[in-house]
PDB file of C-alpha atoms in Angstrom:
ATOM      1  CA  MET M   1      66.871  85.693 139.733  1.00  0.00           C
ATOM      2  CA  THR M   2      69.589  83.619 141.421  1.00  0.00           C
ATOM      3  CA  GLN M   3      70.693  86.630 143.457  1.00  0.00           C
ATOM      4  CA  LYS M   4      67.129  87.428 144.540  1.00  0.00           C
ATOM      5  CA  GLN M   5      65.845  83.919 145.225  1.00  0.00           C
ATOM      6  CA  GLY M   6      69.038  82.211 146.304  1.00  0.00           C
ATOM      7  CA  GLY M   7      70.138  78.882 144.914  1.00  0.00           C
ATOM      8  CA  GLN M   8      73.098  77.950 142.747  1.00  0.00           C
ATOM      9  CA  VAL M   9      73.723  77.538 139.018  1.00  0.00           C
ATOM     10  CA  TYR M  10      75.848  74.584 137.900  1.00  0.00           C
ATOM     11  CA  LEU M  11      77.456  75.210 134.508  1.00  0.00           C
ATOM     12  CA  ALA M  12      78.990  72.916 131.890  1.00  0.00           C
ATOM     13  CA  PRO M  13      80.088  75.106 128.960  1.00  0.00           C
ATOM     14  CA  TYR M  14      82.619  74.485 126.208  1.00  0.00           C
ATOM     15  CA  GLU M  15      84.577  77.566 125.139  1.00  0.00           C
ATOM     16  CA  HIS M  16      84.875  81.134 126.416  1.00  0.00           C
ATOM     17  CA  HIS M  17      86.290  84.141 124.619  1.00  0.00           C
ATOM     18  CA  ASP M  18      83.466  86.665 124.965  1.00  0.00           C
ATOM     19  CA  GLU M  19      84.774  89.302 127.378  1.00  0.00           C
ATOM     20  CA  GLN M  20      81.309  90.483 128.397  1.00  0.00           C
ATOM     21  CA  LEU M  21      80.139  87.005 129.312  1.00  0.00           C
ATOM     22  CA  ILE M  22      83.427  86.162 131.028  1.00  0.00           C
ATOM     23  CA  LYS M  23      83.023  89.196 133.279  1.00  0.00           C
ATOM     24  CA  LEU M  24      79.481  88.147 134.194  1.00  0.00           C
ATOM     25  CA  LEU M  25      80.667  84.650 135.061  1.00  0.00           C
ATOM     26  CA  VAL M  26      83.579  85.961 137.125  1.00  0.00           C
ATOM     27  CA  ASP M  27      81.268  88.345 138.987  1.00  0.00           C
ATOM     28  CA  ALA M  28      78.857  85.474 139.674  1.00  0.00           C
ATOM     29  CA  MET M  29      81.748  83.336 140.909  1.00  0.00           C
ATOM     30  CA  GLU M  30      82.904  86.108 143.252  1.00  0.00           C
ATOM     31  CA  ASP M  31      79.348  86.229 144.625  1.00  0.00           C
ATOM     32  CA  LYS M  32      79.469  82.431 145.060  1.00  0.00           C
ATOM     33  CA  LEU M  33      76.441  81.875 142.833  1.00  0.00           C
ATOM     34  CA  ILE M  34      77.904  79.360 140.366  1.00  0.00           C
ATOM     35  CA  HIS M  35      79.880  76.138 139.986  1.00  0.00           C
ATOM     36  CA  ILE M  36      81.535  75.313 136.664  1.00  0.00           C
ATOM     37  CA  VAL M  37      83.069  72.318 134.893  1.00  0.00           C
ATOM     38  CA  LEU M  38      85.428  73.818 132.314  1.00  0.00           C
ATOM     39  CA  THR M  39      86.973  71.645 129.629  1.00  0.00           C
ATOM     40  CA  THR M  40      89.831  72.136 127.171  1.00  0.00           C
ATOM     41  CA  ALA M  41      89.185  74.587 124.317  1.00  0.00           C
ATOM     42  CA  GLY M  42      91.502  76.025 121.686  1.00  0.00           C
ATOM     43  CA  ASN M  43      95.036  75.086 120.626  1.00  0.00           C
ATOM     44  CA  LEU M  44      98.006  76.673 118.917  1.00  0.00           C
ATOM     45  CA  ASN M  45     101.057  75.298 117.132  1.00  0.00           C
ATOM     46  CA  PRO M  46     103.582  78.152 117.256  1.00  0.00           C
ATOM     47  CA  ASN M  47     106.332  76.331 115.402  1.00  0.00           C
ATOM     48  CA  PRO M  48     107.484  76.930 111.814  1.00  0.00           C
ATOM     49  CA  LYS M  49     106.759  74.104 109.418  1.00  0.00           C
ATOM     50  CA  GLY M  50     109.230  71.270 109.741  1.00  0.00           C
ATOM     51  CA  THR M  51     110.343  72.074 113.294  1.00  0.00           C
ATOM     52  CA  PRO M  52     109.588  69.988 116.409  1.00  0.00           C
ATOM     53  CA  LYS M  53     106.051  70.539 117.631  1.00  0.00           C
ATOM     54  CA  THR M  54     105.270  72.063 121.013  1.00  0.00           C
ATOM     55  CA  ILE M  55     101.540  72.631 120.758  1.00  0.00           C
ATOM     56  CA  VAL M  56      99.813  74.580 123.502  1.00  0.00           C
ATOM     57  CA  TRP M  57      96.237  73.593 124.327  1.00  0.00           C
ATOM     58  CA  ASP M  58      93.410  75.431 126.052  1.00  0.00           C
ATOM     59  CA  THR M  59      94.321  78.799 124.550  1.00  0.00           C
ATOM     60  CA  GLU M  60      90.667  79.911 124.500  1.00  0.00           C
ATOM     61  CA  ASN M  61      89.792  78.949 128.065  1.00  0.00           C
ATOM     62  CA  ASP M  62      93.114  79.750 129.729  1.00  0.00           C
ATOM     63  CA  ASP M  63      92.371  83.380 130.634  1.00  0.00           C
ATOM     64  CA  PRO M  64      88.775  82.883 131.851  1.00  0.00           C
ATOM     65  CA  ARG M  65      89.889  79.738 133.706  1.00  0.00           C
ATOM     66  CA  ARG M  66      92.497  81.691 135.680  1.00  0.00           C
ATOM     67  CA  LYS M  67      89.999  84.465 136.422  1.00  0.00           C
ATOM     68  CA  LEU M  68      87.370  81.991 137.611  1.00  0.00           C
ATOM     69  CA  HIS M  69      89.833  80.183 139.877  1.00  0.00           C
ATOM     70  CA  LYS M  70      90.881  83.491 141.391  1.00  0.00           C
ATOM     71  CA  ALA M  71      87.250  84.528 141.897  1.00  0.00           C
ATOM     72  CA  ALA M  72      86.441  81.212 143.595  1.00  0.00           C
ATOM     73  CA  GLY M  73      89.097  81.906 146.226  1.00  0.00           C
ATOM     74  CA  LYS M  74      89.174  79.291 148.965  1.00  0.00           C
ATOM     75  CA  GLU M  75      86.177  77.450 147.497  1.00  0.00           C
ATOM     76  CA  LYS M  76      88.371  75.752 144.930  1.00  0.00           C
ATOM     77  CA  ASP M  77      85.856  73.017 144.100  1.00  0.00           C
ATOM     78  CA  ARG M  78      83.615  75.599 142.418  1.00  0.00           C
ATOM     79  CA  VAL M  79      85.873  75.387 139.339  1.00  0.00           C
ATOM     80  CA  ILE M  80      86.566  71.923 137.945  1.00  0.00           C
ATOM     81  CA  ASP M  81      89.328  71.681 135.308  1.00  0.00           C
ATOM     82  CA  ARG M  82      88.285  68.858 132.985  1.00  0.00           C
ATOM     83  CA  MET M  83      91.298  68.672 130.701  1.00  0.00           C
ATOM     84  CA  LEU M  84      90.489  66.307 127.852  1.00  0.00           C
ATOM     85  CA  ASN M  85      92.521  65.517 124.743  1.00  0.00           C
ATOM     86  CA  PRO M  86      90.755  67.700 122.126  1.00  0.00           C
ATOM     87  CA  THR M  87      92.347  65.847 119.214  1.00  0.00           C
ATOM     88  CA  ALA M  88      90.305  62.772 120.178  1.00  0.00           C
ATOM     89  CA  ARG M  89      87.143  64.092 121.873  1.00  0.00           C
ATOM     90  CA  ILE M  90      85.948  67.472 123.060  1.00  0.00           C
ATOM     91  CA  GLY M  91      83.887  68.260 126.147  1.00  0.00           C
ATOM     92  CA  HIS M  92      81.156  69.868 124.069  1.00  0.00           C
ATOM     93  CA  ASN M  93      78.559  70.263 126.806  1.00  0.00           C
ATOM     94  CA  LYS M  94      76.429  73.421 126.836  1.00  0.00           C
ATOM     95  CA  PHE M  95      74.028  73.371 129.750  1.00  0.00           C
ATOM     96  CA  ALA M  96      73.323  74.960 133.121  1.00  0.00           C
ATOM     97  CA  VAL M  97      71.214  73.669 136.017  1.00  0.00           C
ATOM     98  CA  TYR M  98      69.501  75.861 138.619  1.00  0.00           C
ATOM     99  CA  VAL M  99      69.373  74.259 142.087  1.00  0.00           C
ATOM    100  CA  LYS M 100      67.316  75.766 144.913  1.00  0.00           C
ATOM    101  CA  ASP M 101      67.347  74.368 148.456  1.00  0.00           C
ATOM    102  CA  GLY M 102      69.092  71.243 147.216  1.00  0.00           C
ATOM    103  CA  THR M 103      66.526  70.549 144.486  1.00  0.00           C
ATOM    104  CA  PRO M 104      67.301  70.953 140.761  1.00  0.00           C
ATOM    105  CA  THR M 105      64.372  72.938 139.367  1.00  0.00           C
ATOM    106  CA  ALA M 106      65.361  74.214 135.909  1.00  0.00           C
ATOM    107  CA  VAL M 107      67.838  73.577 133.119  1.00  0.00           C
ATOM    108  CA  MET M 108      69.110  75.608 130.176  1.00  0.00           C
ATOM    109  CA  THR M 109      70.526  73.711 127.225  1.00  0.00           C
ATOM    110  CA  GLY M 110      70.711  73.777 123.437  1.00  0.00           C
ATOM    111  CA  SER M 111      73.221  74.057 120.594  1.00  0.00           C
ATOM    112  CA  THR M 112      74.499  77.519 121.513  1.00  0.00           C
ATOM    113  CA  ASN M 113      78.143  77.984 122.449  1.00  0.00           C
ATOM    114  CA  TRP M 114      78.361  80.735 125.072  1.00  0.00           C
ATOM    115  CA  ASN M 115      80.320  83.272 123.079  1.00  0.00           C
ATOM    116  CA  GLU M 116      79.618  86.049 120.597  1.00  0.00           C
ATOM    117  CA  THR M 117      79.819  83.665 117.629  1.00  0.00           C
ATOM    118  CA  GLY M 118      77.333  81.163 119.020  1.00  0.00           C
ATOM    119  CA  LEU M 119      74.970  83.896 120.206  1.00  0.00           C
ATOM    120  CA  CYS M 120      75.031  86.308 117.287  1.00  0.00           C
ATOM    121  CA  ALA M 121      76.619  84.766 114.186  1.00  0.00           C
ATOM    122  CA  GLN M 122      75.154  81.263 113.985  1.00  0.00           C
ATOM    123  CA  SER M 123      71.710  79.711 113.771  1.00  0.00           C
ATOM    124  CA  ASN M 124      71.546  78.031 117.187  1.00  0.00           C
ATOM    125  CA  ASN M 125      68.872  77.172 119.713  1.00  0.00           C
ATOM    126  CA  CYS M 126      68.557  77.612 123.449  1.00  0.00           C
ATOM    127  CA  ILE M 127      65.800  76.262 125.670  1.00  0.00           C
ATOM    128  CA  ILE M 128      65.060  76.753 129.360  1.00  0.00           C
ATOM    129  CA  VAL M 129      62.878  74.120 131.014  1.00  0.00           C
ATOM    130  CA  GLU M 130      61.443  74.385 134.510  1.00  0.00           C
ATOM    131  CA  ASP M 131      60.880  70.750 135.439  1.00  0.00           C
ATOM    132  CA  GLU M 132      62.418  68.962 138.394  1.00  0.00           C
ATOM    133  CA  ASP M 133      62.697  65.602 136.620  1.00  0.00           C
ATOM    134  CA  ILE M 134      64.557  67.051 133.628  1.00  0.00           C
ATOM    135  CA  ALA M 135      66.723  69.259 135.841  1.00  0.00           C
ATOM    136  CA  THR M 136      67.565  66.289 138.066  1.00  0.00           C
ATOM    137  CA  ASP M 137      68.748  64.285 135.044  1.00  0.00           C
ATOM    138  CA  TYR M 138      71.018  67.103 133.920  1.00  0.00           C
ATOM    139  CA  PHE M 139      72.311  67.714 137.434  1.00  0.00           C
ATOM    140  CA  ALA M 140      73.198  64.039 137.707  1.00  0.00           C
ATOM    141  CA  HIS M 141      75.176  64.384 134.491  1.00  0.00           C
ATOM    142  CA  TRP M 142      76.893  67.538 135.776  1.00  0.00           C
ATOM    143  CA  ASN M 143      78.010  65.611 138.847  1.00  0.00           C
ATOM    144  CA  GLY M 144      79.117  62.784 136.572  1.00  0.00           C
ATOM    145  CA  LEU M 145      81.381  65.252 134.741  1.00  0.00           C
ATOM    146  CA  LYS M 146      82.687  66.579 138.046  1.00  0.00           C
ATOM    147  CA  ASP M 147      83.420  63.074 139.352  1.00  0.00           C
ATOM    148  CA  ASP M 148      85.110  62.003 136.096  1.00  0.00           C
ATOM    149  CA  ARG M 149      88.418  63.307 137.366  1.00  0.00           C
ATOM    150  CA  GLN M 150      91.211  63.900 134.894  1.00  0.00           C
ATOM    151  CA  PRO M 151      94.943  64.356 135.615  1.00  0.00           C
ATOM    152  CA  PRO M 152      95.846  67.868 136.786  1.00  0.00           C
ATOM    153  CA  ARG M 153      96.216  70.631 134.247  1.00  0.00           C
ATOM    154  CA  LYS M 154      99.822  71.538 133.409  1.00  0.00           C
ATOM    155  CA  ALA M 155     100.286  75.177 132.437  1.00  0.00           C
ATOM    156  CA  LEU M 156     102.353  75.905 129.328  1.00  0.00           C
ATOM    157  CA  THR M 157     103.513  79.193 127.794  1.00  0.00           C
ATOM    158  CA  VAL M 158     104.925  79.447 124.269  1.00  0.00           C
ATOM    159  CA  LYS M 159     106.201  82.317 122.161  1.00  0.00           C
ATOM    160  CA  LYS M 160     104.704  83.153 118.779  1.00  0.00           C
ATOM    161  CA  GLY M 161     105.334  86.292 116.744  1.00  0.00           C
ATOM    162  CA  GLY M 162     107.125  87.924 119.623  1.00  0.00           C
ATOM    163  CA  LYS M 163     104.146  87.383 121.956  1.00  0.00           C
ATOM    164  CA  MET M 164     103.729  84.925 124.801  1.00  0.00           C
ATOM    165  CA  VAL M 165     100.733  82.600 124.494  1.00  0.00           C
ATOM    166  CA  LYS M 166      99.458  80.890 127.639  1.00  0.00           C
ATOM    167  CA  GLY M 167      97.605  77.614 127.772  1.00  0.00           C
ATOM    168  CA  ALA M 168      98.108  74.014 128.837  1.00  0.00           C
ATOM    169  CA  ALA M 169     100.403  71.162 127.919  1.00  0.00           C
ATOM    170  CA  GLN M 170      99.131  68.314 125.761  1.00  0.00           C
ATOM    171  CA  ASN M 171      97.747  65.180 127.382  1.00  0.00           C
ATOM    172  CA  SER M 172      96.118  61.870 126.512  1.00  0.00           C
ATOM    173  CA  ASN M 173      93.114  62.274 128.818  1.00  0.00           C
ATOM    174  CA  LYS M 174      89.751  60.843 127.866  1.00  0.00           C
ATOM    175  CA  GLN M 175      86.357  60.227 129.368  1.00  0.00           C
ATOM    176  CA  GLY M 176      86.415  57.651 132.163  1.00  0.00           C
ATOM    177  CA  PRO M 177      84.735  54.228 131.846  1.00  0.00           C
ATOM    178  CA  LYS M 178      81.979  54.949 134.398  1.00  0.00           C
ATOM    179  CA  LEU M 179      80.793  58.077 132.598  1.00  0.00           C
ATOM    180  CA  ARG M 180      81.153  56.421 129.204  1.00  0.00           C
ATOM    181  CA  ALA M 181      79.002  53.510 130.355  1.00  0.00           C
ATOM    182  CA  ALA M 182      76.356  55.923 131.667  1.00  0.00           C
ATOM    183  CA  ASN M 183      76.269  57.633 128.279  1.00  0.00           C
ATOM    184  CA  GLN M 184      75.241  54.353 126.665  1.00  0.00           C
ATOM    185  CA  ASN M 185      72.046  54.119 128.697  1.00  0.00           C
ATOM    186  CA  ALA M 186      68.792  54.670 126.863  1.00  0.00           C
ATOM    187  CA  PRO M 187      67.478  58.219 127.480  1.00  0.00           C
ATOM    188  CA  THR M 188      64.546  58.747 129.783  1.00  0.00           C
ATOM    189  CA  VAL M 189      61.583  60.523 128.188  1.00  0.00           C
ATOM    190  CA  HIS M 190      59.573  63.033 130.223  1.00  0.00           C
ATOM    191  CA  ASP M 191      56.241  64.626 129.320  1.00  0.00           C
ATOM    192  CA  LEU M 192      56.124  68.367 129.925  1.00  0.00           C
ATOM    193  CA  ALA M 193      53.150  70.655 130.210  1.00  0.00           C
ATOM    194  CA  ALA M 194      53.298  73.290 127.472  1.00  0.00           C
ATOM    195  CA  GLY M 195      54.255  76.844 128.422  1.00  0.00           C
ATOM    196  CA  SER M 196      57.242  79.154 128.658  1.00  0.00           C
ATOM    197  CA  ALA M 197      59.911  78.993 131.327  1.00  0.00           C
ATOM    198  CA  LYS M 198      61.064  81.768 133.598  1.00  0.00           C
ATOM    199  CA  GLU M 199      64.532  82.831 132.555  1.00  0.00           C
ATOM    200  CA  ARG M 200      66.604  82.276 135.698  1.00  0.00           C
ATOM    201  CA  PHE M 201      69.901  82.159 133.797  1.00  0.00           C
ATOM    202  CA  ARG M 202      69.602  85.310 131.678  1.00  0.00           C
ATOM    203  CA  GLN M 203      71.512  87.761 133.874  1.00  0.00           C
ATOM    204  CA  ILE M 204      74.495  85.416 134.061  1.00  0.00           C
ATOM    205  CA  LEU M 205      74.600  83.764 130.656  1.00  0.00           C
ATOM    206  CA  LEU M 206      72.928  85.965 128.038  1.00  0.00           C
ATOM    207  CA  PRO M 207      74.516  89.427 127.996  1.00  0.00           C
ATOM    208  CA  HIS M 208      73.858  89.947 124.296  1.00  0.00           C
ATOM    209  CA  GLY M 209      70.530  90.881 122.780  1.00  0.00           C
ATOM    210  CA  CYS M 210      70.519  88.036 120.286  1.00  0.00           C
ATOM    211  CA  LEU M 211      68.450  85.566 122.314  1.00  0.00           C
ATOM    212  CA  ARG M 212      66.143  87.920 124.176  1.00  0.00           C
ATOM    213  CA  LYS M 213      62.969  86.972 122.345  1.00  0.00           C
ATOM    214  CA  GLU M 214      60.748  84.644 124.318  1.00  0.00           C
ATOM    215  CA  VAL M 215      59.184  81.935 122.176  1.00  0.00           C
ATOM    216  CA  ARG M 216      55.836  80.505 123.234  1.00  0.00           C
ATOM    217  CA  PRO M 217      54.282  77.378 121.736  1.00  0.00           C
ATOM    218  CA  GLU M 218      51.659  78.102 119.095  1.00  0.00           C
ATOM    219  CA  ARG M 219      49.406  75.379 120.484  1.00  0.00           C
ATOM    220  CA  PRO M 220      49.515  75.421 124.300  1.00  0.00           C
ATOM    221  CA  GLU M 221      47.343  72.332 124.495  1.00  0.00           C
ATOM    222  CA  ARG M 222      50.089  70.186 122.995  1.00  0.00           C
ATOM    223  CA  ARG M 223      52.518  68.491 125.360  1.00  0.00           C
ATOM    224  CA  PRO M 224      56.096  68.494 124.059  1.00  0.00           C
ATOM    225  CA  ARG M 225      58.368  65.594 124.901  1.00  0.00           C
ATOM    226  CA  LEU M 226      61.908  66.229 126.041  1.00  0.00           C
ATOM    227  CA  VAL M 227      64.594  63.659 126.723  1.00  0.00           C
ATOM    228  CA  ASN M 228      67.173  63.888 129.459  1.00  0.00           C
ATOM    229  CA  ALA M 229      70.879  64.650 129.357  1.00  0.00           C
ATOM    230  CA  ASN M 230      71.881  61.257 127.940  1.00  0.00           C
ATOM    231  CA  GLN M 231      71.352  62.426 124.371  1.00  0.00           C
ATOM    232  CA  ALA M 232      73.722  65.383 124.752  1.00  0.00           C
ATOM    233  CA  ARG M 233      76.414  63.861 126.893  1.00  0.00           C
ATOM    234  CA  ARG M 234      80.059  64.165 125.975  1.00  0.00           C
TER     235      ARG M 234
END
């Protein structure tokens, strides 16, 4: 849909280790269809018990992060490295916003981590809403994540079991005060007309068959209420 109609998808995922999805994201980045805020995910302590610790972070996102940066080429701001301290807080966002002609028009969110475990091995939810007000709220939060700049990522490689493991050095980074204050605001409630949303994000984000079923409300006359991104912010 994005390729046919134009527009951009702005992503805020958590962890990536699904090779099929990673390839789709890299292809979309090469086509300059997406922007992504990618946080720290995964860690490894390669040291025997009782020895000094040199823990490597970001072991899950290191490979897809490098591939995405390479695919972005000269448009470096399409990939934002948001390197938080995962022992204190994690950047557990899971949403994507579709923006057409400068206007946010749809958002995909839910509990689903974008990997094979979240899609196929857990009981998660995923919802796509076509509503400019909701999408605008989420897009504002995406830009808040982008603007909450963290110190640069420092690459780190360690050896474990005869193999080299790549990731990032530890840090003490945390969410900035401006974003933290915004997260304390009361959520805005929007009324939505009942109905199902067009799935603009499927070709990029849902390569597996686990979430293909479209769910329609049993009572179309009812108007569900959906809050904005404040409730899910990290």
